[in-house]
Amino acid sequence: SAVISQKPSRDICQRGTSLTIQCQVDSQVTMMFWYRQQPGQSLTLIATANQGSEATYESGFVIDKFPISRPNLTFSTLTVSNMSPEDSSIYLCSVLDRGGEQFFGPGTRLTVL
Amino acid sequence: QKEVEQDPGPLSVPEGAIVSLNCTYSNSAFQYFMWYRQYSRKGPELLMYTYSSGNKEDGRFTAQVDKSSKYISLFIRDSQPSDSATYLCGEGFQKLVFGTGTRLLVSP
């Protein structure tokens, strides 16, 4: 399985600011995804990060709030913009391997004050 | 109605017990089912991945899918304290839909 790392592992931010989360994979993958895991709630897909084109967002998530970059097949970033306390969550990236299995990174724990 | 429902627990069992974790889902078109294990402050780790109905076994773990009743189960035999974690059931091929997770506590 792919080895996935995320930076930062955690952060505490002030409301109104933005945070960019990085996701690095040790092998080239076609499909990368960003999820959010809020306390007591289901792990929820934010968007699919497409290499060379705009990300595909799920219902309830918009590009202005969660801009995503995917410059190559091993790296992606998710920015949480204009943060509010409601954005406090764990953000995870994942990749789909050739066997159809999806693997997750360790997550970024974000607290917004 | 949520697409995948799961009892949040916690489920407490003694070491050595057989654990049964369950989920229900609402969409009859669902085909790919999986179980992830998530330790505290870690990312989800894929345990089992199954397609359509039937059983799949891997060591102490057995995943079962009953499409007629829209029921997904994970059985853990000879449970160990190291199995204490949150277990997430999910469905999907690329876009995954998850339950809220069941917290399992295995006491020595």
PDB file of C-alpha atoms in Angstrom:
ATOM      1  CA  SER A   1       0.000   0.000   0.000  1.00  0.00           C
ATOM      2  CA  ALA A   2       1.041   3.613  -0.595  1.00  0.00           C
ATOM      3  CA  VAL A   3       2.729   5.540   2.180  1.00  0.00           C
ATOM      4  CA  ILE A   4       1.017   8.884   2.729  1.00  0.00           C
ATOM      5  CA  SER A   5       2.254  11.806   4.803  1.00  0.00           C
ATOM      6  CA  GLN A   6       0.497  15.027   5.734  1.00  0.00           C
ATOM      7  CA  LYS A   7       1.756  18.364   6.994  1.00  0.00           C
ATOM      8  CA  PRO A   8       1.078  19.847   9.442  1.00  0.00           C
ATOM      9  CA  SER A   9      -0.087  17.064  11.744  1.00  0.00           C
ATOM     10  CA  ARG A  10      -1.980  19.609  13.822  1.00  0.00           C
ATOM     11  CA  ASP A  11      -2.477  23.351  14.073  1.00  0.00           C
ATOM     12  CA  ILE A  12      -4.355  25.932  16.075  1.00  0.00           C
ATOM     13  CA  CYS A  13      -5.496  28.912  14.026  1.00  0.00           C
ATOM     14  CA  GLN A  14      -7.360  32.154  14.538  1.00  0.00           C
ATOM     15  CA  ARG A  15     -10.703  32.725  12.859  1.00  0.00           C
ATOM     16  CA  GLY A  16     -10.521  34.532   9.553  1.00  0.00           C
ATOM     17  CA  THR A  17      -7.145  33.074   8.623  1.00  0.00           C
ATOM     18  CA  SER A  18      -6.329  30.304   6.132  1.00  0.00           C
ATOM     19  CA  LEU A  19      -4.357  27.077   6.477  1.00  0.00           C
ATOM     20  CA  THR A  20      -2.833  24.987   3.711  1.00  0.00           C
ATOM     21  CA  ILE A  21      -2.483  21.255   4.324  1.00  0.00           C
ATOM     22  CA  GLN A  22      -0.039  19.213   2.286  1.00  0.00           C
ATOM     23  CA  CYS A  23      -0.375  15.573   1.265  1.00  0.00           C
ATOM     24  CA  GLN A  24       2.581  13.614  -0.128  1.00  0.00           C
ATOM     25  CA  VAL A  25       2.458  10.053  -1.479  1.00  0.00           C
ATOM     26  CA  ASP A  26       5.488   7.813  -2.002  1.00  0.00           C
ATOM     27  CA  SER A  27       4.295   6.614  -5.415  1.00  0.00           C
ATOM     28  CA  GLN A  28       2.395   8.029  -8.354  1.00  0.00           C
ATOM     29  CA  VAL A  29      -1.368   7.724  -8.001  1.00  0.00           C
ATOM     30  CA  THR A  30      -4.127   8.783 -10.337  1.00  0.00           C
ATOM     31  CA  MET A  31      -6.765   9.587  -7.772  1.00  0.00           C
ATOM     32  CA  MET A  32      -6.364  11.576  -4.576  1.00  0.00           C
ATOM     33  CA  PHE A  33      -9.146  12.695  -2.287  1.00  0.00           C
ATOM     34  CA  TRP A  34      -9.691  15.035   0.636  1.00  0.00           C
ATOM     35  CA  TYR A  35     -11.996  14.129   3.523  1.00  0.00           C
ATOM     36  CA  ARG A  36     -13.170  15.856   6.672  1.00  0.00           C
ATOM     37  CA  GLN A  37     -13.821  14.087   9.964  1.00  0.00           C
ATOM     38  CA  GLN A  38     -15.728  16.263  12.412  1.00  0.00           C
ATOM     39  CA  PRO A  39     -16.229  15.152  16.019  1.00  0.00           C
ATOM     40  CA  GLY A  40     -19.044  12.624  16.276  1.00  0.00           C
ATOM     41  CA  GLN A  41     -19.731  12.718  12.559  1.00  0.00           C
ATOM     42  CA  SER A  42     -19.009  10.528   9.573  1.00  0.00           C
ATOM     43  CA  LEU A  43     -15.845  10.822   7.552  1.00  0.00           C
ATOM     44  CA  THR A  44     -17.054  12.986   4.650  1.00  0.00           C
ATOM     45  CA  LEU A  45     -15.592  13.489   1.197  1.00  0.00           C
ATOM     46  CA  ILE A  46     -14.781  17.124   0.399  1.00  0.00           C
ATOM     47  CA  ALA A  47     -13.415  16.747  -3.123  1.00  0.00           C
ATOM     48  CA  THR A  48     -11.454  14.688  -5.598  1.00  0.00           C
ATOM     49  CA  ALA A  49      -8.102  16.265  -6.465  1.00  0.00           C
ATOM     50  CA  ASN A  50      -7.558  15.935 -10.201  1.00  0.00           C
ATOM     51  CA  GLN A  51      -4.059  16.227 -11.627  1.00  0.00           C
ATOM     52  CA  GLY A  52      -3.874  18.975 -14.229  1.00  0.00           C
ATOM     53  CA  SER A  53      -7.446  20.199 -13.779  1.00  0.00           C
ATOM     54  CA  GLU A  54      -9.798  21.670 -11.197  1.00  0.00           C
ATOM     55  CA  ALA A  55     -10.867  19.565  -8.255  1.00  0.00           C
ATOM     56  CA  THR A  56     -14.329  18.006  -8.219  1.00  0.00           C
ATOM     57  CA  TYR A  57     -16.260  19.123  -5.145  1.00  0.00           C
ATOM     58  CA  GLU A  58     -19.018  17.267  -3.326  1.00  0.00           C
ATOM     59  CA  SER A  59     -22.316  18.844  -2.426  1.00  0.00           C
ATOM     60  CA  GLY A  60     -21.885  21.356   0.386  1.00  0.00           C
ATOM     61  CA  PHE A  61     -18.234  22.114  -0.373  1.00  0.00           C
ATOM     62  CA  VAL A  62     -17.056  24.957  -2.610  1.00  0.00           C
ATOM     63  CA  ILE A  63     -13.778  25.918  -4.204  1.00  0.00           C
ATOM     64  CA  ASP A  64     -13.658  29.364  -2.582  1.00  0.00           C
ATOM     65  CA  LYS A  65     -13.697  27.791   0.868  1.00  0.00           C
ATOM     66  CA  PHE A  66     -11.558  24.714   0.116  1.00  0.00           C
ATOM     67  CA  PRO A  67      -9.222  25.425  -2.807  1.00  0.00           C
ATOM     68  CA  ILE A  68      -7.232  22.372  -3.843  1.00  0.00           C
ATOM     69  CA  SER A  69      -4.088  22.011  -5.909  1.00  0.00           C
ATOM     70  CA  ARG A  70      -2.726  18.859  -7.552  1.00  0.00           C
ATOM     71  CA  PRO A  71       0.475  19.803  -9.377  1.00  0.00           C
ATOM     72  CA  ASN A  72       1.647  16.205  -9.952  1.00  0.00           C
ATOM     73  CA  LEU A  73       0.781  12.571  -9.295  1.00  0.00           C
ATOM     74  CA  THR A  74       2.343  12.431  -5.810  1.00  0.00           C
ATOM     75  CA  PHE A  75       1.288  15.698  -4.161  1.00  0.00           C
ATOM     76  CA  SER A  76      -1.795  17.724  -3.321  1.00  0.00           C
ATOM     77  CA  THR A  77      -2.750  20.605  -1.061  1.00  0.00           C
ATOM     78  CA  LEU A  78      -6.032  21.577   0.568  1.00  0.00           C
ATOM     79  CA  THR A  79      -6.518  25.112   1.852  1.00  0.00           C
ATOM     80  CA  VAL A  80      -9.145  25.892   4.458  1.00  0.00           C
ATOM     81  CA  SER A  81      -9.965  29.549   3.851  1.00  0.00           C
ATOM     82  CA  ASN A  82     -11.412  32.242   6.074  1.00  0.00           C
ATOM     83  CA  MET A  83     -11.678  29.791   8.924  1.00  0.00           C
ATOM     84  CA  SER A  84     -14.348  29.746  11.612  1.00  0.00           C
ATOM     85  CA  PRO A  85     -14.628  27.501  14.691  1.00  0.00           C
ATOM     86  CA  GLU A  86     -16.987  25.258  12.670  1.00  0.00           C
ATOM     87  CA  ASP A  87     -13.993  24.298  10.514  1.00  0.00           C
ATOM     88  CA  SER A  88     -12.330  22.628  13.500  1.00  0.00           C
ATOM     89  CA  SER A  89     -11.935  19.074  12.317  1.00  0.00           C
ATOM     90  CA  ILE A  90      -9.521  16.416  11.164  1.00  0.00           C
ATOM     91  CA  TYR A  91      -8.674  16.705   7.472  1.00  0.00           C
ATOM     92  CA  LEU A  92      -7.441  13.593   5.706  1.00  0.00           C
ATOM     93  CA  CYS A  93      -6.139  12.895   2.257  1.00  0.00           C
ATOM     94  CA  SER A  94      -6.493   9.501   0.655  1.00  0.00           C
ATOM     95  CA  VAL A  95      -5.358   7.740  -2.491  1.00  0.00           C
ATOM     96  CA  LEU A  96      -6.871   5.006  -4.613  1.00  0.00           C
ATOM     97  CA  ASP A  97      -4.466   2.248  -5.513  1.00  0.00           C
ATOM     98  CA  ARG A  98      -4.614   0.083  -8.628  1.00  0.00           C
ATOM     99  CA  GLY A  99      -6.460  -2.649  -6.728  1.00  0.00           C
ATOM    100  CA  GLY A 100      -9.330  -0.290  -5.998  1.00  0.00           C
ATOM    101  CA  GLU A 101      -8.484   0.049  -2.329  1.00  0.00           C
ATOM    102  CA  GLN A 102      -8.370   3.467  -0.727  1.00  0.00           C
ATOM    103  CA  PHE A 103      -5.683   4.373   1.791  1.00  0.00           C
ATOM    104  CA  PHE A 104      -5.665   7.342   4.134  1.00  0.00           C
ATOM    105  CA  GLY A 105      -3.005   9.637   5.436  1.00  0.00           C
ATOM    106  CA  PRO A 106      -2.525  10.272   9.154  1.00  0.00           C
ATOM    107  CA  GLY A 107      -4.682  13.385   9.117  1.00  0.00           C
ATOM    108  CA  THR A 108      -4.294  17.032  10.097  1.00  0.00           C
ATOM    109  CA  ARG A 109      -6.025  18.058  13.305  1.00  0.00           C
ATOM    110  CA  LEU A 110      -7.221  21.651  12.997  1.00  0.00           C
ATOM    111  CA  THR A 111      -8.558  23.787  15.830  1.00  0.00           C
ATOM    112  CA  VAL A 112      -9.952  27.220  15.026  1.00  0.00           C
ATOM    113  CA  LEU A 113     -10.314  29.688  17.876  1.00  0.00           C
TER     114      LEU A 113
ATOM    115  CA  GLN B   1     -31.880   9.084   6.550  1.00  0.00           C
ATOM    116  CA  LYS B   2     -28.126   8.608   6.546  1.00  0.00           C
ATOM    117  CA  GLU B   3     -26.737   6.404   3.786  1.00  0.00           C
ATOM    118  CA  VAL B   4     -24.709   4.307   6.210  1.00  0.00           C
ATOM    119  CA  GLU B   5     -25.702   3.929   9.858  1.00  0.00           C
ATOM    120  CA  GLN B   6     -23.555   2.586  12.646  1.00  0.00           C
ATOM    121  CA  ASP B   7     -23.977   2.409  16.405  1.00  0.00           C
ATOM    122  CA  PRO B   8     -21.314   4.709  17.918  1.00  0.00           C
ATOM    123  CA  GLY B   9     -20.824   2.524  20.993  1.00  0.00           C
ATOM    124  CA  PRO B  10     -18.664   2.245  22.938  1.00  0.00           C
ATOM    125  CA  LEU B  11     -18.756  -1.525  22.831  1.00  0.00           C
ATOM    126  CA  SER B  12     -16.833  -3.020  25.756  1.00  0.00           C
ATOM    127  CA  VAL B  13     -15.755  -6.665  25.744  1.00  0.00           C
ATOM    128  CA  PRO B  14     -13.249  -8.797  27.662  1.00  0.00           C
ATOM    129  CA  GLU B  15     -10.121 -10.077  25.966  1.00  0.00           C
ATOM    130  CA  GLY B  16     -10.772 -13.237  23.973  1.00  0.00           C
ATOM    131  CA  ALA B  17     -14.399 -12.432  23.216  1.00  0.00           C
ATOM    132  CA  ILE B  18     -15.927 -12.587  19.744  1.00  0.00           C
ATOM    133  CA  VAL B  19     -16.857  -9.091  18.630  1.00  0.00           C
ATOM    134  CA  SER B  20     -19.642  -8.296  16.202  1.00  0.00           C
ATOM    135  CA  LEU B  21     -19.717  -4.836  14.629  1.00  0.00           C
ATOM    136  CA  ASN B  22     -22.618  -3.919  12.391  1.00  0.00           C
ATOM    137  CA  CYS B  23     -23.803  -1.333   9.902  1.00  0.00           C
ATOM    138  CA  THR B  24     -26.909  -0.817   7.830  1.00  0.00           C
ATOM    139  CA  TYR B  25     -27.133   1.065   4.578  1.00  0.00           C
ATOM    140  CA  SER B  26     -29.976   2.547   2.594  1.00  0.00           C
ATOM    141  CA  ASN B  27     -28.872   2.518  -1.047  1.00  0.00           C
ATOM    142  CA  SER B  28     -29.542  -0.829  -2.727  1.00  0.00           C
ATOM    143  CA  ALA B  29     -27.108   0.123  -5.507  1.00  0.00           C
ATOM    144  CA  PHE B  30     -24.143  -0.074  -3.123  1.00  0.00           C
ATOM    145  CA  GLN B  31     -21.661  -2.742  -4.253  1.00  0.00           C
ATOM    146  CA  TYR B  32     -18.267  -2.172  -2.611  1.00  0.00           C
ATOM    147  CA  PHE B  33     -18.017  -2.402   1.157  1.00  0.00           C
ATOM    148  CA  MET B  34     -15.121  -1.896   3.476  1.00  0.00           C
ATOM    149  CA  TRP B  35     -14.079  -1.751   7.093  1.00  0.00           C
ATOM    150  CA  TYR B  36     -11.447   0.601   8.435  1.00  0.00           C
ATOM    151  CA  ARG B  37      -9.837   0.618  11.853  1.00  0.00           C
ATOM    152  CA  GLN B  38      -8.866   3.964  13.342  1.00  0.00           C
ATOM    153  CA  TYR B  39      -6.725   4.304  16.417  1.00  0.00           C
ATOM    154  CA  SER B  40      -6.914   7.508  18.412  1.00  0.00           C
ATOM    155  CA  ARG B  41      -5.157  10.390  16.636  1.00  0.00           C
ATOM    156  CA  LYS B  42      -4.328   8.230  13.608  1.00  0.00           C
ATOM    157  CA  GLY B  43      -5.703   7.940  10.083  1.00  0.00           C
ATOM    158  CA  PRO B  44      -8.109   5.122   9.149  1.00  0.00           C
ATOM    159  CA  GLU B  45      -6.409   1.831   8.239  1.00  0.00           C
ATOM    160  CA  LEU B  46      -8.072  -0.463   5.708  1.00  0.00           C
ATOM    161  CA  LEU B  47      -8.996  -3.825   7.250  1.00  0.00           C
ATOM    162  CA  MET B  48     -11.309  -5.513   4.805  1.00  0.00           C
ATOM    163  CA  TYR B  49     -12.667  -4.748   1.344  1.00  0.00           C
ATOM    164  CA  THR B  50     -15.463  -6.788  -0.197  1.00  0.00           C
ATOM    165  CA  TYR B  51     -17.565  -6.706  -3.319  1.00  0.00           C
ATOM    166  CA  SER B  52     -21.304  -7.504  -3.283  1.00  0.00           C
ATOM    167  CA  SER B  53     -22.663 -10.149  -0.911  1.00  0.00           C
ATOM    168  CA  GLY B  54     -20.897 -12.899   0.966  1.00  0.00           C
ATOM    169  CA  ASN B  55     -18.115 -13.422   3.464  1.00  0.00           C
ATOM    170  CA  LYS B  56     -14.433 -12.582   3.424  1.00  0.00           C
ATOM    171  CA  GLU B  57     -11.984 -13.793   6.022  1.00  0.00           C
ATOM    172  CA  ASP B  58      -8.543 -12.477   6.937  1.00  0.00           C
ATOM    173  CA  GLY B  59      -6.958 -13.924  10.040  1.00  0.00           C
ATOM    174  CA  ARG B  60      -9.139 -13.104  13.045  1.00  0.00           C
ATOM    175  CA  PHE B  61     -11.371 -10.829  10.990  1.00  0.00           C
ATOM    176  CA  THR B  62     -14.430 -11.806   8.933  1.00  0.00           C
ATOM    177  CA  ALA B  63     -16.464  -9.330   6.913  1.00  0.00           C
ATOM    178  CA  GLN B  64     -20.005 -10.239   5.931  1.00  0.00           C
ATOM    179  CA  VAL B  65     -22.351  -8.470   3.539  1.00  0.00           C
ATOM    180  CA  ASP B  66     -26.052  -9.286   3.289  1.00  0.00           C
ATOM    181  CA  LYS B  67     -27.455  -7.229   0.439  1.00  0.00           C
ATOM    182  CA  SER B  68     -30.974  -8.555   0.913  1.00  0.00           C
ATOM    183  CA  SER B  69     -31.168  -6.889   4.308  1.00  0.00           C
ATOM    184  CA  LYS B  70     -28.616  -4.123   3.566  1.00  0.00           C
ATOM    185  CA  TYR B  71     -26.507  -5.229   6.485  1.00  0.00           C
ATOM    186  CA  ILE B  72     -22.715  -5.190   6.857  1.00  0.00           C
ATOM    187  CA  SER B  73     -20.904  -6.983   9.664  1.00  0.00           C
ATOM    188  CA  LEU B  74     -17.353  -7.349  10.916  1.00  0.00           C
ATOM    189  CA  PHE B  75     -16.526 -10.198  13.279  1.00  0.00           C
ATOM    190  CA  ILE B  76     -13.355 -10.236  15.330  1.00  0.00           C
ATOM    191  CA  ARG B  77     -12.372 -13.549  16.910  1.00  0.00           C
ATOM    192  CA  ASP B  78     -10.169 -13.836  19.993  1.00  0.00           C
ATOM    193  CA  SER B  79     -10.275 -10.078  20.517  1.00  0.00           C
ATOM    194  CA  GLN B  80      -7.165  -8.433  21.934  1.00  0.00           C
ATOM    195  CA  PRO B  81      -6.626  -5.154  23.815  1.00  0.00           C
ATOM    196  CA  SER B  82      -4.770  -3.966  20.704  1.00  0.00           C
ATOM    197  CA  ASP B  83      -8.086  -4.210  18.819  1.00  0.00           C
ATOM    198  CA  SER B  84      -9.377  -1.283  20.887  1.00  0.00           C
ATOM    199  CA  ALA B  85     -10.091   1.369  18.273  1.00  0.00           C
ATOM    200  CA  THR B  86     -12.908   2.932  16.302  1.00  0.00           C
ATOM    201  CA  TYR B  87     -14.185   0.820  13.425  1.00  0.00           C
ATOM    202  CA  LEU B  88     -15.636   2.563  10.391  1.00  0.00           C
ATOM    203  CA  CYS B  89     -17.814   0.824   7.847  1.00  0.00           C
ATOM    204  CA  GLY B  90     -18.079   2.326   4.408  1.00  0.00           C
ATOM    205  CA  GLU B  91     -19.247   1.853   0.862  1.00  0.00           C
ATOM    206  CA  GLY B  92     -17.985   3.022  -2.480  1.00  0.00           C
ATOM    207  CA  PHE B  93     -15.332   2.638  -5.118  1.00  0.00           C
ATOM    208  CA  GLN B  94     -13.883   6.141  -5.396  1.00  0.00           C
ATOM    209  CA  LYS B  95     -16.235   8.335  -3.413  1.00  0.00           C
ATOM    210  CA  LEU B  96     -16.558   6.571  -0.071  1.00  0.00           C
ATOM    211  CA  VAL B  97     -19.540   6.970   2.251  1.00  0.00           C
ATOM    212  CA  PHE B  98     -18.971   6.106   5.899  1.00  0.00           C
ATOM    213  CA  GLY B  99     -20.857   5.435   9.059  1.00  0.00           C
ATOM    214  CA  THR B 100     -19.946   7.427  12.153  1.00  0.00           C
ATOM    215  CA  GLY B 101     -17.804   4.587  13.523  1.00  0.00           C
ATOM    216  CA  THR B 102     -18.147   2.233  16.483  1.00  0.00           C
ATOM    217  CA  ARG B 103     -15.710   2.592  19.340  1.00  0.00           C
ATOM    218  CA  LEU B 104     -14.518  -0.813  20.600  1.00  0.00           C
ATOM    219  CA  LEU B 105     -12.850  -1.312  23.972  1.00  0.00           C
ATOM    220  CA  VAL B 106     -11.232  -4.692  24.704  1.00  0.00           C
ATOM    221  CA  SER B 107     -10.228  -5.049  28.328  1.00  0.00           C
ATOM    222  CA  PRO B 108      -7.398  -7.390  29.439  1.00  0.00           C
TER     223      PRO B 108
END
